[in-house]
Coordinates of C-alpha atoms in Angstrom, one line a residue:
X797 CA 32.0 12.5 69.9
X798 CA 28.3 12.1 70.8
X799 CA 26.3 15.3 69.6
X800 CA 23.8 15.4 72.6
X801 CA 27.2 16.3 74.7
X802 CA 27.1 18.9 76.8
X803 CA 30.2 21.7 76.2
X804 CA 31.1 24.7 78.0
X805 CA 33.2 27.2 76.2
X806 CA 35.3 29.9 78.4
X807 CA 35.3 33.0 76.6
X808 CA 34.0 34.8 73.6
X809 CA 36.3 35.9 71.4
X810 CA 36.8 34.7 68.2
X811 CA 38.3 31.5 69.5
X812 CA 35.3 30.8 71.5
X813 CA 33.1 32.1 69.0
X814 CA 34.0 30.1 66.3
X815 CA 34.3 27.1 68.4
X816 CA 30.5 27.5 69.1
X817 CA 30.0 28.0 65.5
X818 CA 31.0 24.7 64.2
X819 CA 30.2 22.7 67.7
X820 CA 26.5 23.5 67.5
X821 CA 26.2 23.1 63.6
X822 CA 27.4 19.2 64.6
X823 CA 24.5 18.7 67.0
X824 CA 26.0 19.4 70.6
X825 CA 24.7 21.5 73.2
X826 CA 26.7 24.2 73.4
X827 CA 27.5 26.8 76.2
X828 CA 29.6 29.8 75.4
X829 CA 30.0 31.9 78.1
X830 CA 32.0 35.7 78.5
X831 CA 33.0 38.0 81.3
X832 CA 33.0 40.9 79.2
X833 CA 29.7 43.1 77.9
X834 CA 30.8 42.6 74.1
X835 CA 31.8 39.4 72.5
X836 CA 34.8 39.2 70.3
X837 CA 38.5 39.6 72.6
X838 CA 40.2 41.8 70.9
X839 CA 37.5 42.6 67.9
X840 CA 35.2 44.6 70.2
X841 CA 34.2 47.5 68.9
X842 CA 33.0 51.4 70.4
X843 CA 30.4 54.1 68.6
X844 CA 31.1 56.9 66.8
X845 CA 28.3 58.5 65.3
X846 CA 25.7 55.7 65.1
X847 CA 28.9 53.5 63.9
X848 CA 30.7 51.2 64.9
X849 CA 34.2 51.0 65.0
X850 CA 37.3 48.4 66.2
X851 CA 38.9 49.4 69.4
X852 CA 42.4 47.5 67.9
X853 CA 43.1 47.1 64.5
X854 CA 42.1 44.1 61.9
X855 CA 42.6 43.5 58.7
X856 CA 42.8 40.4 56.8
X857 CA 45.2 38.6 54.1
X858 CA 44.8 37.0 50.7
X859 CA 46.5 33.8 53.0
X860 CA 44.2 34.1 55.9
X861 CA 42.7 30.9 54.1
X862 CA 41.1 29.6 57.8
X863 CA 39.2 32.9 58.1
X864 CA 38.1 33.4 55.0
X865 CA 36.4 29.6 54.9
X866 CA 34.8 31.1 57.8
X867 CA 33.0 33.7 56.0
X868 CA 32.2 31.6 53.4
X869 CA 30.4 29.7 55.7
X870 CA 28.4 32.8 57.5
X871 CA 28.3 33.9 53.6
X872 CA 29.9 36.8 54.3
X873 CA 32.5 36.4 51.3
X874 CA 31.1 38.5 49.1
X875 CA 30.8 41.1 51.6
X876 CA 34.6 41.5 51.9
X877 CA 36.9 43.8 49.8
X878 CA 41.0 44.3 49.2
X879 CA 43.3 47.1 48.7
X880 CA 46.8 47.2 47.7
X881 CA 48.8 48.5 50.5
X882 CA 52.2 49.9 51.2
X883 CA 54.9 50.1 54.1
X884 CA 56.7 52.7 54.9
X885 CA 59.8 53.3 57.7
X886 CA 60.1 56.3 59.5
X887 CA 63.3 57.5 59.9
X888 CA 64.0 61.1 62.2
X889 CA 60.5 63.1 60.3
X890 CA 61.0 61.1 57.0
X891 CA 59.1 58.2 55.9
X892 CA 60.8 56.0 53.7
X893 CA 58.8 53.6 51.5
X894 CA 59.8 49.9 51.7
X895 CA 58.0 48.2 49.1
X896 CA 60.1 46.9 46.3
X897 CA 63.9 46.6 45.8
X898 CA 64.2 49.9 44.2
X899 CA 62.7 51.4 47.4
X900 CA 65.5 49.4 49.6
X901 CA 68.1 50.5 47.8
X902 CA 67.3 53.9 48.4
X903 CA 66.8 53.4 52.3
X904 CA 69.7 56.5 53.1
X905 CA 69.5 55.3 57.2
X906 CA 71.7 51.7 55.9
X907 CA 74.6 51.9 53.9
X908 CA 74.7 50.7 50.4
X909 CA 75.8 47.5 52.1
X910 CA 73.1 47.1 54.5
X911 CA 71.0 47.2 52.0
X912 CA 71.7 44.7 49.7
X913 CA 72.2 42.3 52.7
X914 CA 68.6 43.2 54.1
X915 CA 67.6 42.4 50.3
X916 CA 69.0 39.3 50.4
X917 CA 67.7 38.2 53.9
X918 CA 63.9 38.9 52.6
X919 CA 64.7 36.8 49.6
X920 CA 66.2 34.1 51.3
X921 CA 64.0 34.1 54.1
X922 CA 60.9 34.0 51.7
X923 CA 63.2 30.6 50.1
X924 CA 64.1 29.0 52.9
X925 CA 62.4 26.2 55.2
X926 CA 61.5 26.4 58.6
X927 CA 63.8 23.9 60.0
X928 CA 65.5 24.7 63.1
X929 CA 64.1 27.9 62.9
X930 CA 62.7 27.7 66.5
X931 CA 66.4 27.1 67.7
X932 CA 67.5 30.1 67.4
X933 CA 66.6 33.5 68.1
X934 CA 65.4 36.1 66.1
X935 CA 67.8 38.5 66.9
X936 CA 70.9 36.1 65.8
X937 CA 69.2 34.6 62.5
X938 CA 68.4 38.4 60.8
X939 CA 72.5 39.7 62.7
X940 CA 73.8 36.4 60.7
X941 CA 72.1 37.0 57.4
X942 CA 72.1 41.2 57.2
X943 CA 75.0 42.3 59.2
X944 CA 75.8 43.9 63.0
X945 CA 74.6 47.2 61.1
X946 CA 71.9 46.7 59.7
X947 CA 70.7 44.4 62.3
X948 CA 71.2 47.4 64.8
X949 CA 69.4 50.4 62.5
X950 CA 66.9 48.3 60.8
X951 CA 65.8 45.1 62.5
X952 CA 66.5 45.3 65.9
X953 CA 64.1 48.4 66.4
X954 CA 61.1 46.7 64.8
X955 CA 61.9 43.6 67.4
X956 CA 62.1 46.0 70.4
X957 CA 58.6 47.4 69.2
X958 CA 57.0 43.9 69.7
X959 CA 58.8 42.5 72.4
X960 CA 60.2 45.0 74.5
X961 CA 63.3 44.2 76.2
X962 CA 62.8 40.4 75.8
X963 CA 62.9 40.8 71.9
X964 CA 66.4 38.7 72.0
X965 CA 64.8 35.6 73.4
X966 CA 61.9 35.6 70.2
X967 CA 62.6 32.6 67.9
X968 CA 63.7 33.2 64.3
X969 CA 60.4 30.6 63.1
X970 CA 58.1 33.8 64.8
X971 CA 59.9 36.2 62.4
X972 CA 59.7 33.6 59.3
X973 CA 55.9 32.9 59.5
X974 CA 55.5 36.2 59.7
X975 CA 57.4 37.4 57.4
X976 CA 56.1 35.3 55.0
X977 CA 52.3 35.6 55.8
X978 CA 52.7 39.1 55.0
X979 CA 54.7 38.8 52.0
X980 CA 52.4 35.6 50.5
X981 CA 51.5 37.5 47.3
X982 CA 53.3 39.6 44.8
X983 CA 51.5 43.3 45.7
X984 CA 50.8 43.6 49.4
X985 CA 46.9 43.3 50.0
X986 CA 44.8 44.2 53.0
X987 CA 41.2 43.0 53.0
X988 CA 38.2 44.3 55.1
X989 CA 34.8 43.6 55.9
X990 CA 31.3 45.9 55.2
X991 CA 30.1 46.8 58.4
X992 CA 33.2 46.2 60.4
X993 CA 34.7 42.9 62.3
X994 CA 31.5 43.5 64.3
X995 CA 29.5 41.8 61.7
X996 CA 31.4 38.7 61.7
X997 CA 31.0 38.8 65.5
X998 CA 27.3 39.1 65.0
X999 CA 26.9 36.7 62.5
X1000 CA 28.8 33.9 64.4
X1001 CA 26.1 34.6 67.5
X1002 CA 23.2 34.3 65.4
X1003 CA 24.4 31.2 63.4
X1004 CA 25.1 29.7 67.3
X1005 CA 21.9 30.9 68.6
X1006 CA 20.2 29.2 65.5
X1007 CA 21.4 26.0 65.9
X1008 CA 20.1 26.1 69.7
X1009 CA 23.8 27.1 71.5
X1010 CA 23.1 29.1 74.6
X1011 CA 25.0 32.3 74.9
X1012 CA 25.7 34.4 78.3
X1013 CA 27.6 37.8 78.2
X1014 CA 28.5 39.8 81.1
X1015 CA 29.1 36.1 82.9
X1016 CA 32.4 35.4 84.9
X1017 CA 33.4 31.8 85.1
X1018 CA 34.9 30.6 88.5
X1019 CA 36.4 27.6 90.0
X1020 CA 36.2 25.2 87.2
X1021 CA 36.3 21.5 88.6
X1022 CA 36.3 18.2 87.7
X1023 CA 34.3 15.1 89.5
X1024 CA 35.9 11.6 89.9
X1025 CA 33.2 10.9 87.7
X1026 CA 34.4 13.1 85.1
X1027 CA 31.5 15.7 84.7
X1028 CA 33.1 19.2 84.7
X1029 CA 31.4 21.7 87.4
X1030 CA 31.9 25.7 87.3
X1031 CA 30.1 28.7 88.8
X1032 CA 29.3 31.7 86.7
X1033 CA 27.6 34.5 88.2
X1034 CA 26.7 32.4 91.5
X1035 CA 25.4 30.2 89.4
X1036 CA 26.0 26.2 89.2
X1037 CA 26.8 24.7 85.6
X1038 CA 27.9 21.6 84.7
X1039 CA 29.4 20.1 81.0
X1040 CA 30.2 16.9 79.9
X1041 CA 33.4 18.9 77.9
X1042 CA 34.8 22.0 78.9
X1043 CA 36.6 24.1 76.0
X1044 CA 39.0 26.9 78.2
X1045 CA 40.0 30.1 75.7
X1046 CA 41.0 32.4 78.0
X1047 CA 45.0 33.6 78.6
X1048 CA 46.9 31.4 80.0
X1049 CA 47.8 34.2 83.0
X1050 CA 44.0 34.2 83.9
X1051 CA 43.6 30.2 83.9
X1052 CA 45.7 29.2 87.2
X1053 CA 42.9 31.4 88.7
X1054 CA 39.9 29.8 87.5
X1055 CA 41.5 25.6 88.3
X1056 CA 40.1 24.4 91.3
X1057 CA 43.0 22.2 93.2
X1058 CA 41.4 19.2 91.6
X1059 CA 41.1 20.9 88.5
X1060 CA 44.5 21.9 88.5
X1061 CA 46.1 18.5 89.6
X1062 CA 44.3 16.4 87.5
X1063 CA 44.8 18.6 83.8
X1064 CA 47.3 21.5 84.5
X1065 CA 49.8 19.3 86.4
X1066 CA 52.9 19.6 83.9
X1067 CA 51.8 21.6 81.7
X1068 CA 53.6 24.9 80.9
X1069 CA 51.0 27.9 82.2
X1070 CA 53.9 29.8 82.6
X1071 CA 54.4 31.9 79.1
X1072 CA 53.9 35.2 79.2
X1073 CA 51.8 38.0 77.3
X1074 CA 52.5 41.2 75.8
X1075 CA 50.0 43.7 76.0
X1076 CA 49.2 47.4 73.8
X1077 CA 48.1 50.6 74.3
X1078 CA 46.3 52.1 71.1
X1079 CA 44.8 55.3 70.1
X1080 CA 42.7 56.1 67.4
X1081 CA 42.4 59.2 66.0
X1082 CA 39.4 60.3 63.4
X1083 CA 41.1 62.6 60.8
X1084 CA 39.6 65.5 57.9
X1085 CA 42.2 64.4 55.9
X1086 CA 45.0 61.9 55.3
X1087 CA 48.0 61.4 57.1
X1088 CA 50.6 59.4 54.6
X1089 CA 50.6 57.3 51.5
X1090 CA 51.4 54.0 53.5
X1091 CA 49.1 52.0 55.6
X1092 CA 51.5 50.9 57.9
X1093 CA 54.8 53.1 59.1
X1094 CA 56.8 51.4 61.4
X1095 CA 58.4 54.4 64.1
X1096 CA 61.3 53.1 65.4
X1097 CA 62.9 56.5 67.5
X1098 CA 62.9 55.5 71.6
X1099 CA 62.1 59.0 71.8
X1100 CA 58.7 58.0 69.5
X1101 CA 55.4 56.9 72.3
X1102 CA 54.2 54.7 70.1
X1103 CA 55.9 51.7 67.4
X1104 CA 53.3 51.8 64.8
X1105 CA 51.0 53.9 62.9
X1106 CA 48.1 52.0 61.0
X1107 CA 46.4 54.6 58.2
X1108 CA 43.3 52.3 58.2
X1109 CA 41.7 54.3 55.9
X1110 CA 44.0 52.8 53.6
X1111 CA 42.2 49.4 53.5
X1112 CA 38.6 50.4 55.0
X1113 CA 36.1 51.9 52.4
X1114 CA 34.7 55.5 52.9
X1115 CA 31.2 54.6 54.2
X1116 CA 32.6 52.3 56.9
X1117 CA 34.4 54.5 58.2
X1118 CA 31.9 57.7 58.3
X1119 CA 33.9 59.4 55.3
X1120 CA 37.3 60.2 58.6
X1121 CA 40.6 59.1 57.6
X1122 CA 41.2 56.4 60.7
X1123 CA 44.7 56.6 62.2
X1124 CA 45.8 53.8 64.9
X1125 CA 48.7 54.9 66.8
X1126 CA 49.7 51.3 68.7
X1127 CA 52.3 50.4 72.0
X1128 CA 52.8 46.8 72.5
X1129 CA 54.7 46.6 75.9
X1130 CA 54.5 44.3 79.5
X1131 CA 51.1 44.6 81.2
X1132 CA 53.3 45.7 84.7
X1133 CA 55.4 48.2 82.8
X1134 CA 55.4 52.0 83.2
X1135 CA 54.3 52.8 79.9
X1136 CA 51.1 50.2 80.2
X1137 CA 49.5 51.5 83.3
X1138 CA 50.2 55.2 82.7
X1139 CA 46.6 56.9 82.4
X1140 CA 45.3 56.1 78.8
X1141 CA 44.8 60.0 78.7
X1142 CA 48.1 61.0 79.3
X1143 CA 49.3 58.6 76.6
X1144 CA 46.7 59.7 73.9
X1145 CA 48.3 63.7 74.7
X1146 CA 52.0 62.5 74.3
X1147 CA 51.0 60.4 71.2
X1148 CA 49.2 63.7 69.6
X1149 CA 52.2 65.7 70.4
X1150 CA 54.4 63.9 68.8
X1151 CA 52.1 62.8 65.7
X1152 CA 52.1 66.3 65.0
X1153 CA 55.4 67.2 65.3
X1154 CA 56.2 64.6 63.1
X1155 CA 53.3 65.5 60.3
X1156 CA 54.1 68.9 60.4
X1157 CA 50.9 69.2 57.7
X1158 CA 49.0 67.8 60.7
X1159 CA 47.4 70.1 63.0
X1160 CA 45.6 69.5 65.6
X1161 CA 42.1 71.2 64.0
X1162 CA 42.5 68.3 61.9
X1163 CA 42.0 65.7 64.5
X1164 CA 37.8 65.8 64.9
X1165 CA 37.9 63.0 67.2
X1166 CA 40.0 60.8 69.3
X1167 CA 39.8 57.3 71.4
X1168 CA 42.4 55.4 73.6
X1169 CA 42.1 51.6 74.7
X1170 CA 44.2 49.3 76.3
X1171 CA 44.5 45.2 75.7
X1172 CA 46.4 42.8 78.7
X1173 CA 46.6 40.0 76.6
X1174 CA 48.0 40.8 73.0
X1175 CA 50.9 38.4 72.1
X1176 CA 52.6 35.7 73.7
X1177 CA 56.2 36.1 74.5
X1178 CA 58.0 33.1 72.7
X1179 CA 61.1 31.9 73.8
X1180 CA 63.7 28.8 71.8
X1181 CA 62.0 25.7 71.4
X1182 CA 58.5 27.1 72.0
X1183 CA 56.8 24.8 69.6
X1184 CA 57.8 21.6 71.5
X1185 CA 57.0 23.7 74.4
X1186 CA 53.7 25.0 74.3
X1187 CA 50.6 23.6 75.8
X1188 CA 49.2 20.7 74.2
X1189 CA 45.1 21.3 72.8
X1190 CA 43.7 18.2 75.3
X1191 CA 44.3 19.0 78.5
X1192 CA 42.4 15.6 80.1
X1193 CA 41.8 13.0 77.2
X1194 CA 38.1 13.2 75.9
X1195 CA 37.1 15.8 78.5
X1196 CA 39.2 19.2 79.0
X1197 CA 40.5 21.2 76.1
X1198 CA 42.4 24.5 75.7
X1199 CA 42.6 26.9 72.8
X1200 CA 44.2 30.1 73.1
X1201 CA 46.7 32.2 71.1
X1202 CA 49.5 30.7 73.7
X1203 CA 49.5 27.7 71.0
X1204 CA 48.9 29.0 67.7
X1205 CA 52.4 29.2 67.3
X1206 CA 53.8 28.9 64.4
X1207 CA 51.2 30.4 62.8
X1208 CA 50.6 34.3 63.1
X1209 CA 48.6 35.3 66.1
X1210 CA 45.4 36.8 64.1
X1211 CA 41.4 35.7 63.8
X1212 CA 43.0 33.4 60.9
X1213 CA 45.5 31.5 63.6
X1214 CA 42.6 31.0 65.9
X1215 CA 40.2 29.8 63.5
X1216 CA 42.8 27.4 62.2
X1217 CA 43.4 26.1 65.3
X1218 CA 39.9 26.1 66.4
X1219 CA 39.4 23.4 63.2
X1220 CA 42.5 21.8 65.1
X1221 CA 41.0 21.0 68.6
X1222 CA 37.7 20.3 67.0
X1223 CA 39.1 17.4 65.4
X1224 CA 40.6 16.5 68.5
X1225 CA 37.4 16.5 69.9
X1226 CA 36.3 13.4 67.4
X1227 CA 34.8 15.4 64.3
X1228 CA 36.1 15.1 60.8
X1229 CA 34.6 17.7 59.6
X1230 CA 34.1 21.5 61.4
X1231 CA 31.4 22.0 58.4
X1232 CA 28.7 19.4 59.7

């Protein structure tokens, strides 16, 4: 790949970000360009108090081995920290821990039975390989393995809290990657970041801006086309551009908007633009004290607004967090359902309601402040065979490229799965090496 290239990248989260990164430390003229005011997809961030905080929840793993390179590259390593974590299940206004195998055997909702089987299914699953694991669903794999019961009590609700109503369709490979990303050391481990997933943001900006990549914020893309010539033309704020190599990170949903017919016929034709996104609702509540032992409860109860509660003061240190206990209160669900596109303030009031009648030693004095935010784009719905069936990285040999969370698959959707497959494209793109 010749450096003096010109490339365009489509969006500004950390995809785009740290495709910028490494793309302008190897010499090429780089173009990054974002719709939104703030830059980083799902790691933006609101103020609090002269602070900055995530509007969704991050965290990072002791496997996240991609993202942590990363921040050995913006020297940021030694500015990260872990904690030892827990889970817990809530069960009716109990909270079960689930952390070891005594704890599962004491799991009251399962029979004795149950729980042995769902035992066994962690351990095997954490033995067995991969194959054919994106042949069958989710849904059938854990029903073989732990039982109709189980399956129904345990499993099943922690599927429908993802996925919604398509959670039988969800290959069992998606529930074995992650399963066993979370599970990849022998105490569970959360790590943060001083200063908040903002400073990686930051720091990936200023390392592009310093090796002469040109950054644009609050700038739409439009009508991306191709010449028979092959140079790649677009329009951003009513503004022409044009790129010798066009990098495209935005969800697949938004992209059949943005192909010119051209575009479109000469790099979308067969190519599967078709999978769908789930999206979340998320509140976040600033707490005088703290709300449970566990950092993460899974809330299973239909009758429960939201699927998951994230005590992120668990994992985040005192002084990034302005000394509050952080509570995230999350609903993954269709961008077109009900539930989405009620009014985020109605769904922060049913969410406090029933937070507190759960906690009964919660009152609502002890909520100081509170914040709701809503995502389109979270996590692709998956369906059998979706590794053979997702889009491929090079869209138009030499010339068009695609990276988005659509085809990071296997791996976990998270800031490690895109900077892995960032390093992926890039060395599609010619480079042997994303640390020129």
């Amino acid at each position: 790949m010749a450096s003096a290239e010109r490339v365009a990248i489509i969006g500004g989260g950390i995809t785009g970000l740290a495709a910028a990164h490494y793309l302008t430390r190897a010499g090429c003229q780089v173009s990054l360009f974002e719709a939104s005011e703030q830059f980083g997809g799902l790691g933006t961030f609101f103020e609090h108090e002269q602070a900055t905080f995530e509007r969704f929840y991050h965290c990072m793993l002791p496997t996240d081995n991609d993202l942590l390179q990363l921040l050995t590259e913006l020297a940021l390593e030694k500015e990260t920290y872990w904690k030892e974590t827990s889970f817990g299940y809530l069960d009716g206004k109990k909270i079960y821990p689930l952390n070891t195998a005594i704890d599962l055997l004491r799991f009251s909702p399962l029979s004795m039975l149950s729980r042995i089987r769902v035992g066994l299914t962690g351990l095997y699953g954490s033995l067995v390989s991969d194959k054919g694991l994106d042949d069958i669903t989710s849904a059938q794999w854990l029903k073989s393995l732990s039982g109709e019961d189980a399956f129904n009590k345990f499993w099943l609700p922690l599927l429908k809290a993802k996925f919604g109503d398509r959670y039988d369709q969800i290959p069992a490979l998606w529930f074995w990657t992650r399963f066993n990303r979370e599970k990849g050391s022998a105490k569970e481990q959360k790590g943060y970041i001083r200063g908040g997933y903002k400073r990686i943001v930051d720091a990936l900006l200023l390392s592009i801006e310093q090796h002469g990549g040109e950054i644009y914020g609050e700038c739409p893309v439009r009508e991306i086309d191709i010449s028979q010539s092959g140079e790649i033309n677009f329009y951003a704020n009513n503004m022409h551009h044009s790129c010798d190599r066009i990098i495209i990170t935005t969800p697949l949903p938004l992209l059949k908007n943005l192909a010119s017919e051209n575009f479109h016929k000469r790099c979308l034709e067969g190519i599967n633009l078709e999978i769908d996104m789930q999206g979340v609702l998320n509140v976040i509540l600033f707490l005088d004290k703290p709300l449970s032992q566990h950092y993460w409860v899974a809330a299973s109860s239909p009758d429960v607004p939201f699927q998951g509660i994230v005590e992120t003061s668990d994992v985040i240190a005192p002084g990034d967090r302005s000394n509050f206990h952080l509570v995230h209160l999350m609903n993954y669900c269709h961008r077109t359902s009900a539930d989405f596109n009620q009014p985020l303030d109605e769904f922060k009031r049913n969410c406090i309601d029933k937070l507190c009648e759960l906690f009964p030693h919660l009152a609502r004095e002890n909520i100081k402040h509170e914040y709701a935010f809503k995502a389109p784009f979270v996590e692709p719905i998956y369906t059998l065979g979706y590794a053979t069936a997702k889009p491929p990285e090079e869209l138009l040999p030499g010339k068009v490229y695609l990276l988005t969370t659509a085809q990071v698959y296997p791996t976990v959707t998270s800031w490690n799965g895109s900077v892995g497959q960032v390093r992926k494209v890039i060395s599609h793109m010619g480079l042997d090496s994303a640390q020129n």
